[in-house]
XYZ file of C-alpha atoms in Angstrom:
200
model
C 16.404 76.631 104.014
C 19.624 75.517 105.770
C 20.091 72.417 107.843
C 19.883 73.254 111.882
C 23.390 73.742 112.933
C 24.582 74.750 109.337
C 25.679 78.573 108.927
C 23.514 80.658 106.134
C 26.156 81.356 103.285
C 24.955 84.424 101.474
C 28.361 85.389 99.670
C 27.602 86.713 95.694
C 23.554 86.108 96.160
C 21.786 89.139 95.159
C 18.922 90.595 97.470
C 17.576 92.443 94.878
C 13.997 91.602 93.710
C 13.797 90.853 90.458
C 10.208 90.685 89.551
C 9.415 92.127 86.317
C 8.204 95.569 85.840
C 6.395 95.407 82.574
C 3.722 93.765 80.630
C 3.893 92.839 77.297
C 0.397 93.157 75.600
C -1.364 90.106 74.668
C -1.930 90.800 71.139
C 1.183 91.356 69.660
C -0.166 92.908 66.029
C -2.973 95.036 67.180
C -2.532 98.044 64.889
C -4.127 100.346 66.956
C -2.252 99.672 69.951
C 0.951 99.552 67.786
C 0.077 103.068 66.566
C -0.416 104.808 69.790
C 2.692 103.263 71.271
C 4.975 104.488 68.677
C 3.502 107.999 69.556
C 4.075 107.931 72.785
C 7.235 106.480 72.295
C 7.828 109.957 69.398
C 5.895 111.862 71.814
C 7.514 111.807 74.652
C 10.913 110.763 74.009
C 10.870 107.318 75.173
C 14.099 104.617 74.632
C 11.265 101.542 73.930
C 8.040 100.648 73.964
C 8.724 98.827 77.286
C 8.982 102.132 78.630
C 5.107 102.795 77.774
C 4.501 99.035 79.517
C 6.067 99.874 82.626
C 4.028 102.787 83.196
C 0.771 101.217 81.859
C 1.283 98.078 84.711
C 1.877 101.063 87.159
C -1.727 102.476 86.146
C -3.364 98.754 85.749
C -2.485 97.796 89.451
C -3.897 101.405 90.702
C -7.124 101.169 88.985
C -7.222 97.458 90.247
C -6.898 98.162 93.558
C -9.483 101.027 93.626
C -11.515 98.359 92.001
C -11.425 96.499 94.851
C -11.800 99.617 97.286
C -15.248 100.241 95.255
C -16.654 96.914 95.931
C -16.450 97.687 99.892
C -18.947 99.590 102.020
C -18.178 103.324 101.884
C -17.660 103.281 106.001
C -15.043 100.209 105.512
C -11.909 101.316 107.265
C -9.719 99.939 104.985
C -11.500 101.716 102.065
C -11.134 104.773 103.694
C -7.466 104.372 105.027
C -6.247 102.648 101.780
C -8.754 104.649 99.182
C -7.314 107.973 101.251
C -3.063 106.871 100.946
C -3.967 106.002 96.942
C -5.869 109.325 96.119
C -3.223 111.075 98.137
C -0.411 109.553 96.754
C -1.854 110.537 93.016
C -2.055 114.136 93.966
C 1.341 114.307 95.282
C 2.797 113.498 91.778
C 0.420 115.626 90.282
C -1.160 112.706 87.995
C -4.457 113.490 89.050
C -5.904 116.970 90.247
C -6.427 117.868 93.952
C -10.408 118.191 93.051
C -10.723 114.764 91.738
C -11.411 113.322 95.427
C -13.261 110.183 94.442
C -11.681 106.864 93.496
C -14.158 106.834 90.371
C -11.827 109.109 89.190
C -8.710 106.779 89.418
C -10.434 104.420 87.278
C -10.672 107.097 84.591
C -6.561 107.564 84.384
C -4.380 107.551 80.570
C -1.044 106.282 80.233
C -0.360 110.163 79.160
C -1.358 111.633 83.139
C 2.224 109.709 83.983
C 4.398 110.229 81.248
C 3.536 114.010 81.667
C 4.758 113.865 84.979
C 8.392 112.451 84.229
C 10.941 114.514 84.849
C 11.853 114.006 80.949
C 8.987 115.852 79.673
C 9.125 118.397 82.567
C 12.538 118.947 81.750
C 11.485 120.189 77.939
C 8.239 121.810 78.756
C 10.315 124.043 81.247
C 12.541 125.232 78.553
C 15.774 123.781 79.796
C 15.993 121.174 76.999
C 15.653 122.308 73.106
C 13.482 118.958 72.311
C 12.147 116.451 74.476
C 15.724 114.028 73.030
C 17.802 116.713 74.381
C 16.383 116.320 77.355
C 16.558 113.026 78.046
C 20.517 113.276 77.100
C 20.784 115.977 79.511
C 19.251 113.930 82.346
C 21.378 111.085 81.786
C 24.977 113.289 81.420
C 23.740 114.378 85.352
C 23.311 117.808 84.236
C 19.814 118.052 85.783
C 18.725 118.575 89.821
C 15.833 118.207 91.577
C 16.086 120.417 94.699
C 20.205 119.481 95.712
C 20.048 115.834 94.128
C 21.246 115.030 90.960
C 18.546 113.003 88.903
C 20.124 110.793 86.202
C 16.845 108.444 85.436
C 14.440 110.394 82.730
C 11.795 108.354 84.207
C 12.039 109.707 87.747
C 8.380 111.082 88.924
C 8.430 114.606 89.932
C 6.359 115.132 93.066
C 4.345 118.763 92.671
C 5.857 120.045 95.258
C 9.251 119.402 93.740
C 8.324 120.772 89.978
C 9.635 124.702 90.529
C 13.275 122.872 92.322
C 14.196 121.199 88.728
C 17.109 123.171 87.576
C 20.400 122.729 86.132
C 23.081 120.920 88.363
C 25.293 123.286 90.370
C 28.906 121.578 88.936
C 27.034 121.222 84.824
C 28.684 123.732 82.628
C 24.812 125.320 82.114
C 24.559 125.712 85.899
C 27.646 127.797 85.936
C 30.364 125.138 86.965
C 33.293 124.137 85.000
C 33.345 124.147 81.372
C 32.983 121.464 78.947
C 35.835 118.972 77.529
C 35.737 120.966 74.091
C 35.171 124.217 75.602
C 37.743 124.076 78.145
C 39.813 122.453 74.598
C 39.460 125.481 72.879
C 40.063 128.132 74.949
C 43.210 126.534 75.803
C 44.037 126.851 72.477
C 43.067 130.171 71.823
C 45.114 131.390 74.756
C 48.317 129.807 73.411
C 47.529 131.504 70.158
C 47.256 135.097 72.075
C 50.956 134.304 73.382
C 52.481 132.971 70.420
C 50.991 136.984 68.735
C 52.725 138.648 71.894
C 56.308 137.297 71.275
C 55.705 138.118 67.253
């Protein structure tokens, strides 16, 4: 904290936090776990297995705090305002079916109710990618929208609401924009051949 009198110098300090996003498991060499991770990782496309970390911290601090929502009294208002914002934020991204109403049922969550709901394996399982690679490389050349913004992060969550907006981008060469480097390449080349034929 600054002296009294002394003027806060914030120039080059970085706001950003920086608290980690990941957990790295405690047994290093656990076959099993190894296993599973590398098919995830196969599965869905993933870059590392701190991909599969990230979103199994997500799921460890939801379940944790609907831990703590079960231990209150069902009437407790900040079981039912808190328990209400978590279950509704679930079904929003479509990780959890609007049925499941209970936070029992949060408790119960897989690491594979996210990862189906990244816009990475949406992207393939809507036919717009030939494999679940190509779709990630897709995503992160910006040739993929949801609704009018371009989405460059394979992670990104799709909301339900936003599932049937994911489309190609409006200036990608699939969405009907300008061609490609190579394509634009070659049929600059081809036209120059048509004109050398004319003044044969």
């Amino acid at each position: 904290r600054p002296c009294s009198g002394a003027s806060p110098i914030i120039m080059g300090k970085s706001l950003r936090n920086c608290s980690k996003t990941y957990k790295t498991p405690r047994r290093p060499f656990e076959k099993e776990r190894l296993d599973q991770e590398l098919k995830y990782c196969g599965e869905y496309g993933l870059r590392n297995k701190r991909e599969v970390w990230r979103v199994q911290l997500q799921m460890a601090n939801m379940r944790k705090s609907a831990r703590e929502l079960l231990t209150l009294d069902e009437k407790d208002p900040k079981r039912l305002f808190e328990g209400d914002a978590l279950l509704r934020r679930l079904h929003r991204y479509g990780i959890m079916d609007e049925d499941k109403n209970e936070l029992d049922y949060v408790l119960s969550l897989k690491t594979e109710d996210f990862l189906e709901r990244r816009l990475q394996t949406l992207v393939y399982k809507l036919g717009l990618a030939k494999s679940i690679h190509h779709a990630r490389v897709l995503i992160k050349q910006r040739h993929i929208r949801v609704g009018r913004q371009v989405v460059d992060v394979p992670s990104f969550l799709v909301r339900v609401e936003s599932q049937r907006h994911i489309d190609f981008s409006l200036n990608s060469p699939f969405g009907g924009g300008r061609p490609g480097r190579n394509k634009r390449k070659k049929l600059a080349s081809k036209k120059g051949g048509d004109e050398d034929e004319d003044l044969e």
